[in-house]
Amino acid sequence: MHLTLEFGGGLELLCDSVKIHNVDVELKKGLEKLTMKDLLAWVRTNLIKERPEMFMKGDTVRPGVLVLVNDCDWELSGQLETTLQEKDVVVFISTLHGG
Amino acid sequence: MEEGNKIPKSASSRLCCRCNERKPALKRPKTLEQICRKCFYEVFEEEIHQVIVGNQLFKAGERVAIGASGGKDSTVLAYVMSELNRRHNYGLDLFLLSVDEGITGYRDDSLETVKRNEVQYGLPLKIVSYKELYGWTMDEIVKVIGLKNNCTFCGVFRRQALDRGAAYLKVDKLVTGHNADDIAETVLLNILRGDVARLSRCTSITTGEDGPIPRCKPFKYTYEKEIVIYPCSYCKNLNQNHTYAYFKKLDYFSTECIYSPNAYRGFAREFIKDLERIRPRAIVDIIKSGENFRISTSTKMPEQGTCERCGYISSQKWCKACVLLEGLNRGLPKLGIGRSRGLENGNGNRKDMEQNGDVRSIESKQCGSLDF
């Protein structure tokens, strides 16, 4: 599944300072859907090059990281249970830095 | 509370609770309402306007400096202040005031952002530097004191630096971008440290009215999450069709200060973020608790006077900045930090020491004997 992932608020530093990633995520065998939960695990394995604890805590994002799926707060679509579709845009923004 | 499992991804079964026309883009932590982007912008700006008017933060004709670091809070603050000033005719003369602590790879980059903001918002900018004011950059200070307690130095120096910059600009007030999350963290931090004096002051929306320059925090009730979402624009969206894009993407700088990971405040921040996840209203509720604390009349509070060395406001003989500087210049980097022994000038007294949560002393204490 082709997705566009964006990292902001300093998170890009965990992915080689690249803000926008166009990725192709393989679905797990036998499954037709990709959930945010699956995507997060995929990101942690494939895109996060250092300090994964800055991005994730347990199964979900570290508190203080905002997630927008197609410009909408993921709290509206079920957080980890949000299902993704081809060409979706997922944005991760960290709020944990000085203002 | 979370009905997420039943709502299809497109959330078509719900519309914005305010306009009932558009698809919601955000769930507001303060109210748990689902709101579309346009309504969010309107509500966000209107609430700040009400905070400003309701707390009588400004008077027409005042010169106001906006403490600008180039980060998300101060950039949004500068934008919103200049927008509301125009829209509601506050009649204010606005300025941007920035502090250069001399942290290479962090501050030099964020200052570039403020210089762009100066152009983008048309607000005159003044930069004050630690090097000019104190003769030391943070990089030089860290070389001498190591990686613990940096934030103590920086915070103390920055406070004075802002006041000096504000005096130079001859402004009547200073505004900073401290948001609800910051203030809730500060309340907790002061409770954890037993800093009763600060606890009684830290939730005031305007502080320092009896000092050199009063400062206020228009974002006192604004959640950090909303400040971060506010500047995001629609432009990148591929699937949806929107007719407006009046909001330009705000330019801000976002990296953690390289010296911050050891700051004690980090613990309070983690805790607040975990709390927010479970019960988002906790943040404004902590602030409300803080506002309603009353200090027992039998508690001895420090009296405010002035520093003997520089004349700045201080509850001790010397202000904190002078104590710290003295330490740096005499090669005594621990002066004014944590517990010190054998000081001649009496500045290492208990009250002083209690105000610095020295992490090292927590680790070296036996269980049950913590008394910081």
CSV table of C-alpha atoms in Angstrom, one decimal:
chain,number,residue,atom,x,y,z
A,1,MET,CA,0.0,0.0,0.0
A,2,HIS,CA,1.5,3.3,-1.0
A,3,LEU,CA,1.4,6.0,1.7
A,4,THR,CA,2.9,9.4,2.3
A,5,LEU,CA,4.3,9.8,5.8
A,6,GLU,CA,5.5,13.1,7.2
A,7,PHE,CA,7.4,13.8,10.3
A,8,GLY,CA,7.5,17.2,12.0
A,9,GLY,CA,8.2,19.0,15.2
A,10,GLY,CA,11.7,17.5,15.4
A,11,LEU,CA,10.7,13.9,14.7
A,12,GLU,CA,12.4,14.1,11.3
A,13,LEU,CA,15.7,13.9,13.2
A,14,LEU,CA,14.9,10.3,14.0
A,15,CYS,CA,14.5,9.4,10.3
A,16,ASP,CA,17.8,10.8,8.9
A,17,SER,CA,16.3,14.3,8.9
A,18,VAL,CA,14.0,13.5,6.0
A,19,LYS,CA,10.6,15.0,6.6
A,20,ILE,CA,8.5,13.4,3.8
A,21,HIS,CA,8.7,9.7,3.1
A,22,ASN,CA,6.8,8.0,0.2
A,23,VAL,CA,6.5,4.4,1.3
A,24,ASP,CA,5.1,1.1,0.2
A,25,VAL,CA,4.0,-0.9,3.1
A,26,GLU,CA,3.4,-4.6,2.7
A,27,LEU,CA,0.2,-5.9,4.4
A,28,LYS,CA,0.5,-8.9,6.7
A,29,LYS,CA,-0.2,-12.2,5.0
A,30,GLY,CA,-3.9,-12.9,4.7
A,31,LEU,CA,-5.0,-9.5,5.8
A,32,GLU,CA,-6.6,-7.0,3.5
A,33,LYS,CA,-6.5,-4.0,5.8
A,34,LEU,CA,-3.7,-1.9,7.2
A,35,THR,CA,-4.3,-0.3,10.6
A,36,MET,CA,-2.4,2.5,12.2
A,37,LYS,CA,-1.2,0.0,14.7
A,38,ASP,CA,0.4,-2.0,11.9
A,39,LEU,CA,1.8,1.1,10.3
A,40,LEU,CA,3.4,2.3,13.6
A,41,ALA,CA,5.2,-1.0,14.0
A,42,TRP,CA,6.3,-0.8,10.4
A,43,VAL,CA,7.6,2.7,10.8
A,44,ARG,CA,9.5,1.8,13.9
A,45,THR,CA,11.3,-1.0,12.2
A,46,ASN,CA,11.9,0.6,8.8
A,47,LEU,CA,12.1,4.4,9.2
A,48,ILE,CA,13.2,5.2,12.7
A,49,LYS,CA,17.0,5.1,12.7
A,50,GLU,CA,17.7,6.2,16.3
A,51,ARG,CA,16.0,6.8,19.7
A,52,PRO,CA,12.8,4.9,19.0
A,53,GLU,CA,11.5,5.9,22.5
A,54,MET,CA,11.1,9.4,21.2
A,55,PHE,CA,8.5,8.2,18.8
A,56,MET,CA,6.8,5.3,20.4
A,57,LYS,CA,5.9,4.1,23.8
A,58,GLY,CA,4.6,0.6,23.8
A,59,ASP,CA,2.2,0.0,20.9
A,60,THR,CA,1.3,3.6,20.3
A,61,VAL,CA,3.0,6.9,19.8
A,62,ARG,CA,4.7,8.6,22.7
A,63,PRO,CA,2.4,11.0,24.5
A,64,GLY,CA,2.9,14.4,23.0
A,65,VAL,CA,3.1,13.2,19.4
A,66,LEU,CA,0.1,14.2,17.3
A,67,VAL,CA,-1.1,12.0,14.5
A,68,LEU,CA,-3.1,13.3,11.6
A,69,VAL,CA,-4.5,11.0,8.9
A,70,ASN,CA,-5.5,13.0,5.8
A,71,ASP,CA,-5.3,16.2,7.9
A,72,CYS,CA,-7.7,14.8,10.5
A,73,ASP,CA,-6.9,14.1,14.1
A,74,TRP,CA,-6.6,10.3,14.5
A,75,GLU,CA,-8.6,10.6,17.7
A,76,LEU,CA,-11.6,11.0,15.4
A,77,SER,CA,-11.0,7.8,13.4
A,78,GLY,CA,-10.2,5.5,16.2
A,79,GLN,CA,-6.5,6.1,16.9
A,80,LEU,CA,-4.7,2.8,16.6
A,81,GLU,CA,-7.7,1.2,15.0
A,82,THR,CA,-7.8,3.7,12.1
A,83,THR,CA,-7.7,1.8,8.8
A,84,LEU,CA,-5.6,3.2,6.1
A,85,GLN,CA,-6.2,3.3,2.3
A,86,GLU,CA,-4.1,3.6,-0.7
A,87,LYS,CA,-2.5,7.1,-1.1
A,88,ASP,CA,-3.3,8.2,2.5
A,89,VAL,CA,-1.2,10.9,4.1
A,90,VAL,CA,-0.2,10.4,7.7
A,91,VAL,CA,1.5,13.2,9.6
A,92,PHE,CA,3.4,12.8,12.9
A,93,ILE,CA,4.2,16.0,14.8
A,94,SER,CA,6.0,16.1,18.1
A,95,THR,CA,4.9,18.8,20.5
A,96,LEU,CA,7.7,18.2,22.9
A,97,HIS,CA,10.0,21.0,22.3
A,98,GLY,CA,10.4,24.6,23.3
A,99,GLY,CA,8.1,27.2,22.0
B,1,MET,CA,-16.0,7.4,25.7
B,2,GLU,CA,-14.1,6.3,22.6
B,3,GLU,CA,-16.5,5.3,19.9
B,4,GLY,CA,-13.7,5.1,17.4
B,5,ASN,CA,-14.2,1.4,16.6
B,6,LYS,CA,-17.7,2.0,15.2
B,7,ILE,CA,-16.9,5.1,13.2
B,8,PRO,CA,-15.8,4.5,9.6
B,9,LYS,CA,-12.5,6.0,8.6
B,10,SER,CA,-14.2,8.8,6.7
B,11,ALA,CA,-16.2,9.8,9.9
B,12,SER,CA,-19.1,10.6,7.7
B,13,SER,CA,-21.6,9.8,10.5
B,14,ARG,CA,-20.5,12.9,12.3
B,15,LEU,CA,-20.2,16.5,11.4
B,16,CYS,CA,-18.5,19.4,13.0
B,17,CYS,CA,-20.4,20.1,16.2
B,18,ARG,CA,-20.3,23.9,15.6
B,19,CYS,CA,-21.3,24.4,12.0
B,20,ASN,CA,-22.9,21.0,11.3
B,21,GLU,CA,-21.7,21.3,7.7
B,22,ARG,CA,-18.2,20.2,7.5
B,23,LYS,CA,-16.3,17.1,8.4
B,24,PRO,CA,-14.4,17.4,11.7
B,25,ALA,CA,-10.7,17.6,11.5
B,26,LEU,CA,-9.8,17.7,15.2
B,27,LYS,CA,-11.0,16.6,18.6
B,28,ARG,CA,-10.5,19.4,21.0
B,29,PRO,CA,-8.9,18.2,24.2
B,30,LYS,CA,-10.4,20.9,26.3
B,31,THR,CA,-14.0,20.1,25.4
B,32,LEU,CA,-13.8,16.7,23.6
B,33,GLU,CA,-15.8,18.4,20.8
B,34,GLN,CA,-15.2,17.3,17.2
B,35,ILE,CA,-14.6,20.4,15.1
B,36,CYS,CA,-13.8,21.2,11.5
B,37,ARG,CA,-10.7,23.2,10.7
B,38,LYS,CA,-12.4,26.5,9.8
B,39,CYS,CA,-14.5,26.5,13.0
B,40,PHE,CA,-11.3,25.5,14.9
B,41,TYR,CA,-9.5,28.6,13.6
B,42,GLU,CA,-12.4,30.8,14.5
B,43,VAL,CA,-12.8,29.3,18.0
B,44,PHE,CA,-9.1,29.3,18.7
B,45,GLU,CA,-8.7,33.0,17.8
B,46,GLU,CA,-11.9,34.0,19.5
B,47,GLU,CA,-11.0,32.3,22.8
B,48,ILE,CA,-7.7,34.0,22.9
B,49,HIS,CA,-9.4,37.3,22.3
B,50,GLN,CA,-11.7,36.6,25.2
B,51,VAL,CA,-8.8,35.7,27.5
B,52,ILE,CA,-7.1,39.0,26.5
B,53,VAL,CA,-10.2,41.1,27.0
B,54,GLY,CA,-11.6,39.2,30.0
B,55,ASN,CA,-8.4,39.5,31.9
B,56,GLN,CA,-7.8,43.1,30.7
B,57,LEU,CA,-4.3,42.2,29.6
B,58,PHE,CA,-3.7,45.4,27.6
B,59,LYS,CA,-4.6,49.0,27.3
B,60,ALA,CA,-4.8,50.9,24.0
B,61,GLY,CA,-1.6,52.6,23.1
B,62,GLU,CA,0.7,50.2,25.0
B,63,ARG,CA,4.0,49.1,23.6
B,64,VAL,CA,4.2,45.3,23.9
B,65,ALA,CA,7.1,43.0,23.3
B,66,ILE,CA,6.5,39.4,22.3
B,67,GLY,CA,9.1,37.0,23.6
B,68,ALA,CA,10.0,35.2,20.4
B,69,SER,CA,12.2,32.2,20.2
B,70,GLY,CA,11.2,31.0,16.8
B,71,GLY,CA,9.5,28.0,18.3
B,72,LYS,CA,5.9,27.0,17.8
B,73,ASP,CA,4.3,28.8,20.8
B,74,SER,CA,5.9,32.2,20.2
B,75,THR,CA,5.4,32.0,16.4
B,76,VAL,CA,1.7,31.3,16.8
B,77,LEU,CA,1.6,34.0,19.5
B,78,ALA,CA,3.2,36.6,17.3
B,79,TYR,CA,0.8,35.7,14.4
B,80,VAL,CA,-2.3,35.7,16.6
B,81,MET,CA,-1.4,38.9,18.5
B,82,SER,CA,-0.8,40.8,15.3
B,83,GLU,CA,-4.0,39.4,13.8
B,84,LEU,CA,-6.2,40.2,16.8
B,85,ASN,CA,-4.6,43.6,17.3
B,86,ARG,CA,-5.7,44.4,13.7
B,87,ARG,CA,-9.0,42.7,13.8
B,88,HIS,CA,-10.2,44.1,17.2
B,89,ASN,CA,-8.3,47.3,17.2
B,90,TYR,CA,-6.4,46.8,20.4
B,91,GLY,CA,-4.2,49.8,19.4
B,92,LEU,CA,-1.0,48.1,20.5
B,93,ASP,CA,2.5,48.7,19.2
B,94,LEU,CA,4.0,45.2,18.9
B,95,PHE,CA,7.6,44.2,18.9
B,96,LEU,CA,9.5,40.9,18.7
B,97,LEU,CA,12.1,40.3,21.4
B,98,SER,CA,14.5,37.4,21.1
B,99,VAL,CA,17.2,36.0,23.3
B,100,ASP,CA,20.4,34.6,22.0
B,101,GLU,CA,21.8,32.3,24.6
B,102,GLY,CA,24.7,31.2,22.4
B,103,ILE,CA,23.8,27.6,21.8
B,104,THR,CA,25.3,26.6,18.5
B,105,GLY,CA,23.2,24.4,16.3
B,106,TYR,CA,20.1,25.3,18.1
B,107,ARG,CA,19.6,29.0,18.9
B,108,ASP,CA,21.4,30.2,15.8
B,109,ASP,CA,18.9,28.3,13.7
B,110,SER,CA,15.8,29.3,15.6
B,111,LEU,CA,16.9,32.9,15.4
B,112,GLU,CA,16.8,32.7,11.6
B,113,THR,CA,13.2,31.8,12.0
B,114,VAL,CA,12.5,34.9,14.1
B,115,LYS,CA,14.2,37.0,11.5
B,116,ARG,CA,11.9,35.6,8.9
B,117,ASN,CA,8.9,36.2,11.2
B,118,GLU,CA,10.0,39.9,11.5
B,119,VAL,CA,9.6,40.2,7.8
B,120,GLN,CA,6.5,38.0,7.5
B,121,TYR,CA,4.5,39.8,10.2
B,122,GLY,CA,6.1,43.2,9.9
B,123,LEU,CA,7.1,43.4,13.5
B,124,PRO,CA,10.4,45.1,14.5
B,125,LEU,CA,12.8,42.7,16.1
B,126,LYS,CA,15.3,43.1,18.9
B,127,ILE,CA,17.8,40.4,19.9
B,128,VAL,CA,19.7,40.4,23.2
B,129,SER,CA,22.5,38.0,23.8
B,130,TYR,CA,24.0,36.4,26.9
B,131,LYS,CA,27.4,37.2,25.6
B,132,GLU,CA,26.6,41.0,25.6
B,133,LEU,CA,24.8,40.9,28.9
B,134,TYR,CA,26.8,38.5,31.0
B,135,GLY,CA,30.0,37.8,29.1
B,136,TRP,CA,29.2,34.1,28.8
B,137,THR,CA,27.4,32.0,26.1
B,138,MET,CA,25.5,28.9,27.1
B,139,ASP,CA,28.1,26.8,25.2
B,140,GLU,CA,30.8,28.3,27.4
B,141,ILE,CA,28.8,27.8,30.5
B,142,VAL,CA,28.1,24.2,29.8
B,143,LYS,CA,31.8,23.6,29.2
B,144,VAL,CA,32.5,24.8,32.7
B,145,ILE,CA,29.5,23.3,34.6
B,146,GLY,CA,28.9,20.1,32.6
B,147,LEU,CA,25.5,18.8,31.5
B,148,LYS,CA,23.6,19.0,34.7
B,149,ASN,CA,21.8,22.2,35.9
B,150,ASN,CA,22.2,23.9,32.5
B,151,CYS,CA,18.5,24.8,32.5
B,152,THR,CA,18.9,26.6,35.9
B,153,PHE,CA,21.5,28.9,34.5
B,154,CYS,CA,19.7,29.4,31.2
B,155,GLY,CA,16.3,30.1,32.7
B,156,VAL,CA,17.6,32.6,35.3
B,157,PHE,CA,19.7,34.4,32.7
B,158,ARG,CA,16.9,34.4,30.1
B,159,ARG,CA,14.4,36.0,32.5
B,160,GLN,CA,16.7,39.0,33.1
B,161,ALA,CA,17.7,39.1,29.5
B,162,LEU,CA,14.1,39.5,28.5
B,163,ASP,CA,13.6,42.3,31.0
B,164,ARG,CA,16.7,44.1,29.8
B,165,GLY,CA,15.5,43.8,26.2
B,166,ALA,CA,12.1,45.0,27.1
B,167,ALA,CA,13.6,48.0,28.9
B,168,TYR,CA,15.7,48.8,25.9
B,169,LEU,CA,12.5,48.7,23.7
B,170,LYS,CA,10.8,50.9,26.3
B,171,VAL,CA,7.8,48.6,26.3
B,172,ASP,CA,5.0,48.5,28.8
B,173,LYS,CA,4.5,44.8,28.8
B,174,LEU,CA,6.0,41.5,27.8
B,175,VAL,CA,4.0,38.6,26.4
B,176,THR,CA,5.3,35.1,26.3
B,177,GLY,CA,3.9,32.0,24.7
B,178,HIS,CA,3.5,29.8,27.8
B,179,ASN,CA,0.6,27.5,27.2
B,180,ALA,CA,-1.7,25.5,29.4
B,181,ASP,CA,0.6,22.4,29.4
B,182,ASP,CA,3.5,24.5,30.5
B,183,ILE,CA,1.6,26.1,33.3
B,184,ALA,CA,0.2,22.7,34.5
B,185,GLU,CA,3.8,21.4,34.5
B,186,THR,CA,5.0,24.4,36.5
B,187,VAL,CA,2.3,23.8,39.1
B,188,LEU,CA,3.4,20.2,39.5
B,189,LEU,CA,7.1,21.1,39.5
B,190,ASN,CA,6.6,23.6,42.3
B,191,ILE,CA,4.5,21.1,44.3
B,192,LEU,CA,7.2,18.5,43.9
B,193,ARG,CA,9.9,20.9,45.0
B,194,GLY,CA,7.9,22.4,47.9
B,195,ASP,CA,8.4,25.8,46.3
B,196,VAL,CA,5.5,27.5,48.0
B,197,ALA,CA,6.4,31.1,46.9
B,198,ARG,CA,6.4,30.1,43.3
B,199,LEU,CA,3.3,28.0,43.6
B,200,SER,CA,1.4,31.0,44.8
B,201,ARG,CA,2.4,33.0,41.7
B,202,CYS,CA,2.8,30.6,38.9
B,203,THR,CA,-0.9,30.5,37.7
B,204,SER,CA,-1.3,34.2,37.5
B,205,ILE,CA,-1.9,35.3,34.0
B,206,THR,CA,0.0,38.5,34.6
B,207,THR,CA,3.0,38.5,36.8
B,208,GLY,CA,5.7,41.0,37.8
B,209,GLU,CA,3.5,44.0,38.1
B,210,ASP,CA,5.6,45.2,41.0
B,211,GLY,CA,8.8,44.5,39.1
B,212,PRO,CA,10.5,46.0,36.1
B,213,ILE,CA,8.2,44.9,33.3
B,214,PRO,CA,4.8,43.0,33.8
B,215,ARG,CA,4.5,39.9,31.7
B,216,CYS,CA,1.4,38.1,30.6
B,217,LYS,CA,0.6,34.8,29.0
B,218,PRO,CA,-2.4,35.0,26.6
B,219,PHE,CA,-2.1,31.2,26.0
B,220,LYS,CA,-2.6,30.3,29.6
B,221,TYR,CA,-5.7,28.2,28.8
B,222,THR,CA,-4.6,27.1,25.4
B,223,TYR,CA,-3.6,23.5,24.9
B,224,GLU,CA,-0.2,22.8,23.3
B,225,LYS,CA,-1.9,20.3,20.9
B,226,GLU,CA,-4.1,23.1,19.5
B,227,ILE,CA,-1.1,25.4,19.1
B,228,VAL,CA,0.7,22.8,17.1
B,229,ILE,CA,-2.3,22.0,14.9
B,230,TYR,CA,-3.2,25.6,14.2
B,231,PRO,CA,-0.4,26.3,11.7
B,232,CYS,CA,-0.9,23.1,9.7
B,233,SER,CA,-2.3,23.9,6.3
B,234,TYR,CA,-4.5,22.0,3.9
B,235,CYS,CA,-2.1,22.2,1.0
B,236,LYS,CA,-0.7,18.7,1.3
B,237,ASN,CA,-4.1,17.0,1.4
B,238,LEU,CA,-4.7,14.8,-1.6
B,239,ASN,CA,-8.2,13.4,-1.1
B,240,GLN,CA,-10.4,16.2,0.0
B,241,ASN,CA,-11.8,19.2,-1.7
B,242,HIS,CA,-11.5,22.5,0.3
B,243,THR,CA,-12.4,25.9,-1.0
B,244,TYR,CA,-10.5,28.0,1.4
B,245,ALA,CA,-6.8,28.3,2.3
B,246,TYR,CA,-6.7,31.6,3.9
B,247,PHE,CA,-4.3,30.2,6.4
B,248,LYS,CA,-0.7,30.2,5.4
B,249,LYS,CA,1.5,27.7,6.9
B,250,LEU,CA,3.4,29.3,9.8
B,251,ASP,CA,7.1,29.0,9.7
B,252,TYR,CA,8.5,27.7,13.0
B,253,PHE,CA,11.6,26.0,14.3
B,254,SER,CA,11.3,22.8,16.2
B,255,THR,CA,14.1,20.9,17.8
B,256,GLU,CA,14.8,20.2,21.4
B,257,CYS,CA,17.5,22.3,22.9
B,258,ILE,CA,20.5,20.1,22.9
B,259,TYR,CA,21.1,20.7,26.6
B,260,SER,CA,17.6,20.0,27.8
B,261,PRO,CA,17.3,16.2,28.2
B,262,ASN,CA,18.4,16.3,31.8
B,263,ALA,CA,16.1,19.0,33.0
B,264,TYR,CA,13.8,18.1,35.9
B,265,ARG,CA,10.9,19.7,34.1
B,266,GLY,CA,11.1,16.7,31.7
B,267,PHE,CA,9.6,14.4,34.3
B,268,ALA,CA,6.7,16.7,35.0
B,269,ARG,CA,6.1,17.0,31.2
B,270,GLU,CA,6.1,13.2,30.7
B,271,PHE,CA,3.6,12.9,33.5
B,272,ILE,CA,1.3,15.6,32.2
B,273,LYS,CA,1.3,14.1,28.7
B,274,ASP,CA,0.4,10.7,30.1
B,275,LEU,CA,-2.4,12.3,32.1
B,276,GLU,CA,-3.7,14.2,29.0
B,277,ARG,CA,-4.0,10.9,27.2
B,278,ILE,CA,-6.3,9.5,29.9
B,279,ARG,CA,-8.2,12.6,30.8
B,280,PRO,CA,-7.5,15.6,28.7
B,281,ARG,CA,-9.2,18.1,31.0
B,282,ALA,CA,-6.6,17.3,33.6
B,283,ILE,CA,-4.5,20.1,32.3
B,284,VAL,CA,-7.0,23.0,32.8
B,285,ASP,CA,-8.1,21.4,36.0
B,286,ILE,CA,-4.5,21.4,37.4
B,287,ILE,CA,-4.4,25.1,36.5
B,288,LYS,CA,-7.7,25.7,38.3
B,289,SER,CA,-6.4,23.9,41.4
B,290,GLY,CA,-3.2,26.1,41.2
B,291,GLU,CA,-5.3,29.2,40.9
B,292,ASN,CA,-7.2,28.3,44.0
B,293,PHE,CA,-4.3,27.4,46.3
B,294,ARG,CA,-4.1,29.7,49.3
B,295,ILE,CA,-0.9,29.9,51.3
B,296,SER,CA,-1.4,29.3,55.0
B,297,THR,CA,-0.8,32.5,56.9
B,298,SER,CA,1.7,30.8,59.2
B,299,THR,CA,4.0,30.0,56.3
B,300,LYS,CA,7.0,32.2,56.1
B,301,MET,CA,7.3,33.7,52.6
B,302,PRO,CA,10.4,35.4,51.2
B,303,GLU,CA,10.2,39.2,51.0
B,304,GLN,CA,10.9,41.0,47.9
B,305,GLY,CA,13.7,43.4,47.7
B,306,THR,CA,16.5,44.3,45.2
B,307,CYS,CA,19.8,42.8,44.4
B,308,GLU,CA,22.7,44.6,46.1
B,309,ARG,CA,24.9,44.0,43.1
B,310,CYS,CA,22.7,44.8,40.1
B,311,GLY,CA,19.5,46.3,41.4
B,312,TYR,CA,17.3,43.6,39.9
B,313,ILE,CA,14.3,42.3,41.8
B,314,SER,CA,15.3,39.6,44.3
B,315,SER,CA,14.2,38.0,47.5
B,316,GLN,CA,17.8,37.4,48.6
B,317,LYS,CA,20.8,39.8,49.1
B,318,TRP,CA,22.0,39.0,45.6
B,319,CYS,CA,19.7,38.0,42.7
B,320,LYS,CA,20.1,34.5,41.3
B,321,ALA,CA,21.7,35.7,38.1
B,322,CYS,CA,24.4,37.5,40.1
B,323,VAL,CA,25.1,34.4,42.3
B,324,LEU,CA,25.4,32.2,39.3
B,325,LEU,CA,27.6,34.6,37.4
B,326,GLU,CA,29.8,35.0,40.5
B,327,GLY,CA,30.2,31.3,40.5
B,328,LEU,CA,31.1,31.1,36.9
B,329,ASN,CA,33.6,34.0,37.1
B,330,ARG,CA,35.3,32.6,40.3
B,331,GLY,CA,35.4,29.0,38.9
B,332,LEU,CA,32.9,27.8,41.4
B,333,PRO,CA,30.2,26.4,39.1
B,334,LYS,CA,28.2,24.9,41.9
B,335,LEU,CA,27.6,28.3,43.6
B,336,GLY,CA,23.8,28.8,43.9
B,337,ILE,CA,23.0,25.2,42.8
B,338,GLY,CA,21.7,22.5,45.1
B,339,ARG,CA,23.3,22.2,48.5
B,340,SER,CA,26.6,24.0,49.0
B,341,ARG,CA,28.9,24.1,52.0
B,342,GLY,CA,31.1,26.8,53.3
B,343,LEU,CA,30.0,29.9,51.5
B,344,GLU,CA,31.2,33.2,52.9
B,345,ASN,CA,28.5,35.5,51.6
B,346,GLY,CA,25.6,33.6,52.9
B,347,ASN,CA,23.9,33.2,49.5
B,348,GLY,CA,23.8,29.5,49.7
B,349,ASN,CA,21.0,29.5,52.2
B,350,ARG,CA,18.2,27.0,52.4
B,351,LYS,CA,15.6,28.9,50.5
B,352,ASP,CA,17.9,29.3,47.6
B,353,MET,CA,18.9,25.7,47.5
B,354,GLU,CA,15.3,24.5,47.7
B,355,GLN,CA,14.6,26.2,44.5
B,356,ASN,CA,16.9,24.1,42.4
B,357,GLY,CA,15.9,20.5,42.0
B,358,ASP,CA,19.4,19.1,41.8
B,359,VAL,CA,18.9,15.7,40.2
B,360,ARG,CA,22.2,14.4,41.5
B,361,SER,CA,21.2,14.9,45.1
B,362,ILE,CA,18.0,12.8,44.6
B,363,GLU,CA,20.0,9.9,43.3
B,364,SER,CA,22.5,10.0,46.2
B,365,LYS,CA,19.9,10.2,48.9
B,366,GLN,CA,18.9,7.1,50.9
B,367,CYS,CA,15.3,6.1,50.5
B,368,GLY,CA,13.2,8.0,53.0
B,369,SER,CA,15.5,10.9,53.5
B,370,LEU,CA,14.7,13.1,50.6
B,371,ASP,CA,14.3,16.6,51.7
B,372,PHE,CA,14.9,18.7,48.6
